[in-house]
Amino acid sequence: MKKQGHAAAACAAGLVMALTTGMALSAPINFNQTWYAQHGPEDDFAARAGWDAGNQAAPQAFVAATQKLTAARAFESIAALGFDSGRSWTPIGPTVGNVPGPVTYTGAPSVVSGRVTSLAVSNVCGKSSCVALLGAAGGGVWKTSNALANAPDWHPVSAGLDTNSIGSLLYDPNDRSGSTVYAGTGEPNGSSDSEAGLGLYKSTDGGEHWSLAPGSFDAAHDRAIATIAVDPANSRHLWIGTAVARHGSSAVNGGRFTPPDAPTIGLYESIDGGLHFSLVFSVDSDTVDPTSPNGSDFFRGGVSKIVPYRQPGKDSFTQIYFSVFDYGLYRSTRGHQFEQVFVGAGAGAVEASLDARTEFALAPMGDKLRIYLGDVGSAPADFYRTDNANVTAASLRTGGTNRGWIKLSNSTPGTSGFSSYDFCQGQCSYDMFVATPPGRPDTVWLGGSMQYEELFGPSNGRAVVRSTNAGRSFTDMTNDIVQDPAPNGMHPDQHALAFLPGFGDAALIGSDGGVVRTSGAYANGNSDCASRGLKGADLVDCQNWLSVIPTRIAAINAGLNTLQFQGLAVNERDPRNDIIGGTQDNGTWAFDRKTHSWFESVGGDGGLAAISSQTGIRMHTYFSPAPDVNFNGNDVLSWDWTGDPLQASGEGASFYVPLIADQKLAGTFFIGLQHVWRTTDNGGPKADLDTHCNEYFGDFTITCGDWVPLGGALGSTAGDLTGPAYGTDKSGSYVVSISRARPENAPLWVGTRRGRLFISTNAHAPDPGSVTYRRIDTAAQPTRFISGIAIDADNPLRAFVSFSGYDAYTPTTPGHVFEVTYDPKTGTAKWKDLSAGIGDQPILGIAYDAESRHLYVATDFGVLIHGGAGWLSAARGIPPVAVYQLVLDQGSHLLYAATHGRGIYRLEGD
């Protein structure tokens, strides 16, 4: 999900969003607490899909696996040429993600980091030394030798990894020293920014250095390795499960496409230690529709988890169980065949591809095998158990009936089964785990998103729940018993759990907000239910859910520089010290010039932000067209909601919308939906917004915000830049890029998701309805996502335009970077393709320094520069990480990179 404060995004004590609760648009929050934003589907609000996965070709349409290491090799081939400017990027944080109390769900200050996808704890784990590895969605692999310390000493261990997108980690169970570790690259979670990987990597020194398992590249490039398994009787016998993931996401979300040579997703096996892998199991998966805006291939057929099970008896063999998105649970047989033992609610249907997922955990009980299983299709998630899986498949499943399984969940509040019902709250393809500690078959943990409507009501949100009676009932692990000043809580959107060997079911738990550690000890907290005003079934549920909660939840994120920035904004009057930026599910962050540290200024999903250099007034966005304004710098309590007109419009919009401040006209901001919308007074009169629309204290009795559409009234065709008024080609979707140079009457440049490019020479007109646009793209340019527009500061009629996606899908109209010069006399533009030598890789953002004449572009692996003689690497100092946005301050020539997994970097001017 996308939220604020903890792992998933979050807020403090109760919040509800107008979009998700049906409240009146004038009252986006029903308790006077900070905003939280739920993680909706990706673009179009209809799909939590991955994104464009990357290959590069030039001049071919795409590159065979033998020719490259996916898009990384296109980048690396340029990087090999070097860039001798002598300049190097400097990381500027955040390394400690400080979250003030008002921005967390509970009110207790916390520390967060970016999304955690995988955790692994070595058997070398004791009170004085406990080695653990953490995999971050875009931030690589991190290691600590003291996972039980108050402040573990996390440090990055990504040497040898060609990508920092991590999906899975596993210690070899046969190596008791903890030296042999595997990392599967690419993130399998069903989100728009689940980035593709390059294969399986192995370490023989405890994770300090990595090398590619050679056979895994052909099996898993441009996919995610969701899971890894090693035969407990033979270290050379490996399995990996691959799933859908992509490249090409950027600050504003748009289309995504899997490249044409991405391997089949499914179960792969190696019997020679990873030198070769063979596809041994696959089912139907979605195919790419090149004519759609996003490819329309989702998660059906991906293998999300593999668990080996050593069959008991003299003739024992290693059997594997594995779960498949949309289909259910399968296992291998003695004859090296595969059989389905649970039919998922999605039943393998195409229409369920976006939402259906199955997760499980094995709990051996002597000669019997218990399995816990969570499953979801189009309806809310349910929870199941079978106590003797060592029977024939027909005993477990007959046709579409899971006859051998006990359904433990139900939809009736006040009953024990309700405690596990809907545990991943409608987005299970994104956040869902089932785990049981070794040797404790009656204990099982479930992780999901968060039950926001239950917060501080019948539950604490149920982000994670735990059962000790074999799943018949669960209690809420989300908050601990501490009350000084408030409980410590978990972040929404749970992805991974690793138990701490030798410490019962104490665990590390990873989510969108990083990692927390539970104490393994529990207390009764249900006395708090009496003060919540509950009755009937809600009171019964509360007393149950809070009857056993952790004594301590510790956020152990300090030092993890893994926040996933969507974008950033700098104040031109103080470009070194006045910086804000939105992050995935962890709100919008601000740099504190006094302490030289970062803090989360506002929670929820953090999208694009903007600062007026004239006044210092700033805006940020959550997901969707949902802006706040702050008239008091970055003060946590001063954010005012201004999004009512945008929300009420019903227009299509990206998951993260484009937002800019006019740097000449104080009070003027632009935001993109199907129209470009404008405010000329910071979203509304300060007195009215502070009184009625403040996110904490407002009464929301007025319309909050005064945004107006440019080019015609809402519903008119003239201002809808995606509609038929501007032709039938490249139509639909929404605005994804807006840019304007500094001069007062400079034109406004606008790009859409499907590749339309517009220029307006009167965007400053007092009458918004009189604003006109000229469409300046032609059939010769790609029908693809425009990821950035960088205007020449010396000539506002000249700009550089970047496109995401792949030439392979638009072979007759290739190109990734163009120089565009508009002639107002003819109303046409001259296009020059600058893509030669860049390879067929998505470009995520762009910046142009008019003084040095350097053009910079962002990719999934770093930054490139064009100085007139071709493309060179400008990535010195940045690890191989997706850069979602580049922001150049023309005055100081400081260039900032918002990375999606390693924080923010700065490059000093020439």
Tab-separated table of N, CA and C in Angstrom, residues 381-432:
chain	number	residue	atom	x	y	z
A	381	ALA	N	-9.387	-11.780	1.185
A	381	ALA	CA	-8.536	-12.934	1.440
A	381	ALA	C	-9.128	-13.844	2.504
A	382	ASP	N	-8.890	-15.139	2.327
A	382	ASP	CA	-9.279	-16.146	3.305
A	382	ASP	C	-8.049	-16.916	3.751
A	383	PHE	N	-8.224	-17.669	4.852
A	383	PHE	CA	-7.117	-18.391	5.468
A	383	PHE	C	-7.519	-19.850	5.662
A	384	TYR	N	-6.585	-20.766	5.333
A	384	TYR	CA	-6.865	-22.199	5.339
A	384	TYR	C	-5.746	-22.961	6.060
A	385	ARG	N	-6.094	-24.216	6.404
A	385	ARG	CA	-5.102	-25.115	6.997
A	385	ARG	C	-5.432	-26.542	6.584
A	386	THR	N	-4.386	-27.331	6.366
A	386	THR	CA	-4.553	-28.776	6.283
A	386	THR	C	-3.538	-29.399	7.221
A	387	ASP	N	-3.929	-30.489	7.907
A	387	ASP	CA	-3.073	-31.068	8.942
A	387	ASP	C	-2.334	-32.320	8.505
A	388	ASN	N	-2.621	-32.810	7.334
A	388	ASN	CA	-1.931	-34.004	6.865
A	388	ASN	C	-1.773	-33.918	5.352
A	389	ALA	N	-0.807	-33.112	4.937
A	389	ALA	CA	-0.599	-32.913	3.503
A	389	ALA	C	0.043	-34.122	2.841
A	390	ASN	N	0.552	-35.064	3.641
A	390	ASN	CA	1.201	-36.237	3.068
A	390	ASN	C	0.167	-37.276	2.643
A	391	VAL	N	-0.757	-36.821	1.834
A	391	VAL	CA	-1.778	-37.696	1.272
A	391	VAL	C	-1.820	-37.432	-0.226
A	392	THR	N	-2.654	-38.145	-0.908
A	392	THR	CA	-2.743	-37.936	-2.352
A	392	THR	C	-3.299	-36.563	-2.662
A	393	ALA	N	-2.927	-36.063	-3.821
A	393	ALA	CA	-3.436	-34.756	-4.228
A	393	ALA	C	-4.958	-34.766	-4.288
A	394	ALA	N	-5.541	-35.899	-4.690
A	394	ALA	CA	-6.997	-35.979	-4.784
A	394	ALA	C	-7.657	-35.839	-3.424
A	395	SER	N	-6.933	-36.233	-2.359
A	395	SER	CA	-7.486	-36.075	-1.018
A	395	SER	C	-7.496	-34.623	-0.576
A	396	LEU	N	-6.643	-33.829	-1.188
A	396	LEU	CA	-6.581	-32.410	-0.857
A	396	LEU	C	-7.425	-31.578	-1.809
A	397	ARG	N	-7.541	-32.052	-3.035
A	397	ARG	CA	-8.228	-31.257	-4.051
A	397	ARG	C	-8.921	-32.177	-5.037
A	398	THR	N	-10.168	-31.931	-5.255
A	398	THR	CA	-10.916	-32.647	-6.276
A	398	THR	C	-11.558	-31.630	-7.199
A	399	GLY	N	-11.101	-31.578	-8.437
A	399	GLY	CA	-11.605	-30.554	-9.345
A	399	GLY	C	-11.278	-29.179	-8.790
A	400	GLY	N	-12.271	-28.352	-8.699
A	400	GLY	CA	-12.069	-27.015	-8.154
A	400	GLY	C	-12.369	-26.925	-6.675
A	401	THR	N	-12.551	-28.089	-6.011
A	401	THR	CA	-12.903	-28.106	-4.590
A	401	THR	C	-11.701	-28.473	-3.749
A	402	ASN	N	-11.358	-27.639	-2.770
A	402	ASN	CA	-10.235	-27.902	-1.868
A	402	ASN	C	-10.744	-28.728	-0.684
A	403	ARG	N	-11.045	-29.971	-0.942
A	403	ARG	CA	-11.779	-30.799	0.008
A	403	ARG	C	-10.984	-31.120	1.268
A	404	GLY	N	-9.666	-31.190	1.167
A	404	GLY	CA	-8.859	-31.565	2.323
A	404	GLY	C	-8.396	-30.389	3.164
A	405	TRP	N	-8.937	-29.215	2.925
A	405	TRP	CA	-8.511	-28.000	3.624
A	405	TRP	C	-9.624	-27.478	4.530
A	406	ILE	N	-9.210	-26.963	5.686
A	406	ILE	CA	-10.148	-26.352	6.623
A	406	ILE	C	-10.105	-24.841	6.412
A	407	LYS	N	-11.232	-24.254	6.086
A	407	LYS	CA	-11.298	-22.803	5.968
A	407	LYS	C	-11.515	-22.218	7.360
A	408	LEU	N	-10.536	-21.452	7.832
A	408	LEU	CA	-10.552	-20.943	9.199
A	408	LEU	C	-11.071	-19.522	9.306
A	409	SER	N	-11.160	-18.811	8.216
A	409	SER	CA	-11.605	-17.416	8.247
A	409	SER	C	-13.075	-17.331	7.883
A	410	ASN	N	-13.721	-16.276	8.365
A	410	ASN	CA	-15.084	-15.984	7.939
A	410	ASN	C	-15.335	-14.499	8.059
A	411	SER	N	-16.433	-14.035	7.478
A	411	SER	CA	-16.708	-12.601	7.376
A	411	SER	C	-17.603	-12.070	8.490
A	412	THR	N	-17.798	-12.843	9.561
A	412	THR	CA	-18.712	-12.439	10.627
A	412	THR	C	-17.950	-11.803	11.778
A	413	PRO	N	-18.091	-10.491	11.985
A	413	PRO	CA	-17.411	-9.853	13.124
A	413	PRO	C	-17.803	-10.512	14.438
A	414	GLY	N	-16.867	-10.516	15.367
A	414	GLY	CA	-17.128	-11.085	16.681
A	414	GLY	C	-16.857	-12.564	16.784
A	415	THR	N	-16.500	-13.211	15.663
A	415	THR	CA	-16.166	-14.631	15.687
A	415	THR	C	-14.664	-14.803	15.535
A	416	SER	N	-14.159	-15.968	15.971
A	416	SER	CA	-12.715	-16.194	15.893
A	416	SER	C	-12.213	-16.168	14.454
A	417	GLY	N	-13.028	-16.646	13.511
A	417	GLY	CA	-12.608	-16.667	12.120
A	417	GLY	C	-12.469	-15.304	11.493
A	418	PHE	N	-13.128	-14.316	12.076
A	418	PHE	CA	-13.027	-12.965	11.534
A	418	PHE	C	-11.630	-12.389	11.739
A	419	SER	N	-10.881	-12.950	12.685
A	419	SER	CA	-9.558	-12.403	12.995
A	419	SER	C	-8.549	-12.611	11.880
A	420	SER	N	-8.827	-13.525	10.946
A	420	SER	CA	-7.922	-13.718	9.808
A	420	SER	C	-8.570	-13.360	8.476
A	421	TYR	N	-9.786	-12.880	8.512
A	421	TYR	CA	-10.505	-12.562	7.280
A	421	TYR	C	-9.989	-11.259	6.676
A	422	ASP	N	-9.806	-11.245	5.362
A	422	ASP	CA	-9.410	-10.024	4.649
A	422	ASP	C	-8.109	-9.459	5.200
A	423	PHE	N	-7.149	-10.325	5.536
A	423	PHE	CA	-5.962	-9.869	6.260
A	423	PHE	C	-5.032	-9.013	5.411
A	424	CYS	N	-5.180	-9.025	4.093
A	424	CYS	CA	-4.321	-8.149	3.279
A	424	CYS	C	-5.107	-7.042	2.601
A	425	GLN	N	-6.317	-6.831	3.002
A	425	GLN	CA	-7.127	-5.643	2.729
A	425	GLN	C	-7.131	-5.198	1.278
A	426	GLY	N	-7.441	-6.132	0.400
A	426	GLY	CA	-7.714	-5.746	-0.975
A	426	GLY	C	-6.531	-5.507	-1.870
A	427	GLN	N	-5.318	-5.762	-1.386
A	427	GLN	CA	-4.168	-5.552	-2.264
A	427	GLN	C	-3.131	-6.649	-2.030
A	428	CYS	N	-3.635	-7.869	-2.021
A	428	CYS	CA	-2.786	-8.990	-1.636
A	428	CYS	C	-1.697	-9.308	-2.644
A	429	SER	N	-1.890	-8.935	-3.903
A	429	SER	CA	-0.810	-9.184	-4.855
A	429	SER	C	0.407	-8.328	-4.535
A	430	TYR	N	0.223	-7.331	-3.699
A	430	TYR	CA	1.318	-6.442	-3.320
A	430	TYR	C	1.913	-6.803	-1.965
A	431	ASP	N	1.081	-7.065	-0.952
A	431	ASP	CA	1.617	-7.315	0.382
A	431	ASP	C	0.884	-8.475	1.044
A	432	MET	N	1.614	-9.571	1.228
A	432	MET	CA	1.003	-10.770	1.785
A	432	MET	C	2.104	-11.737	2.192
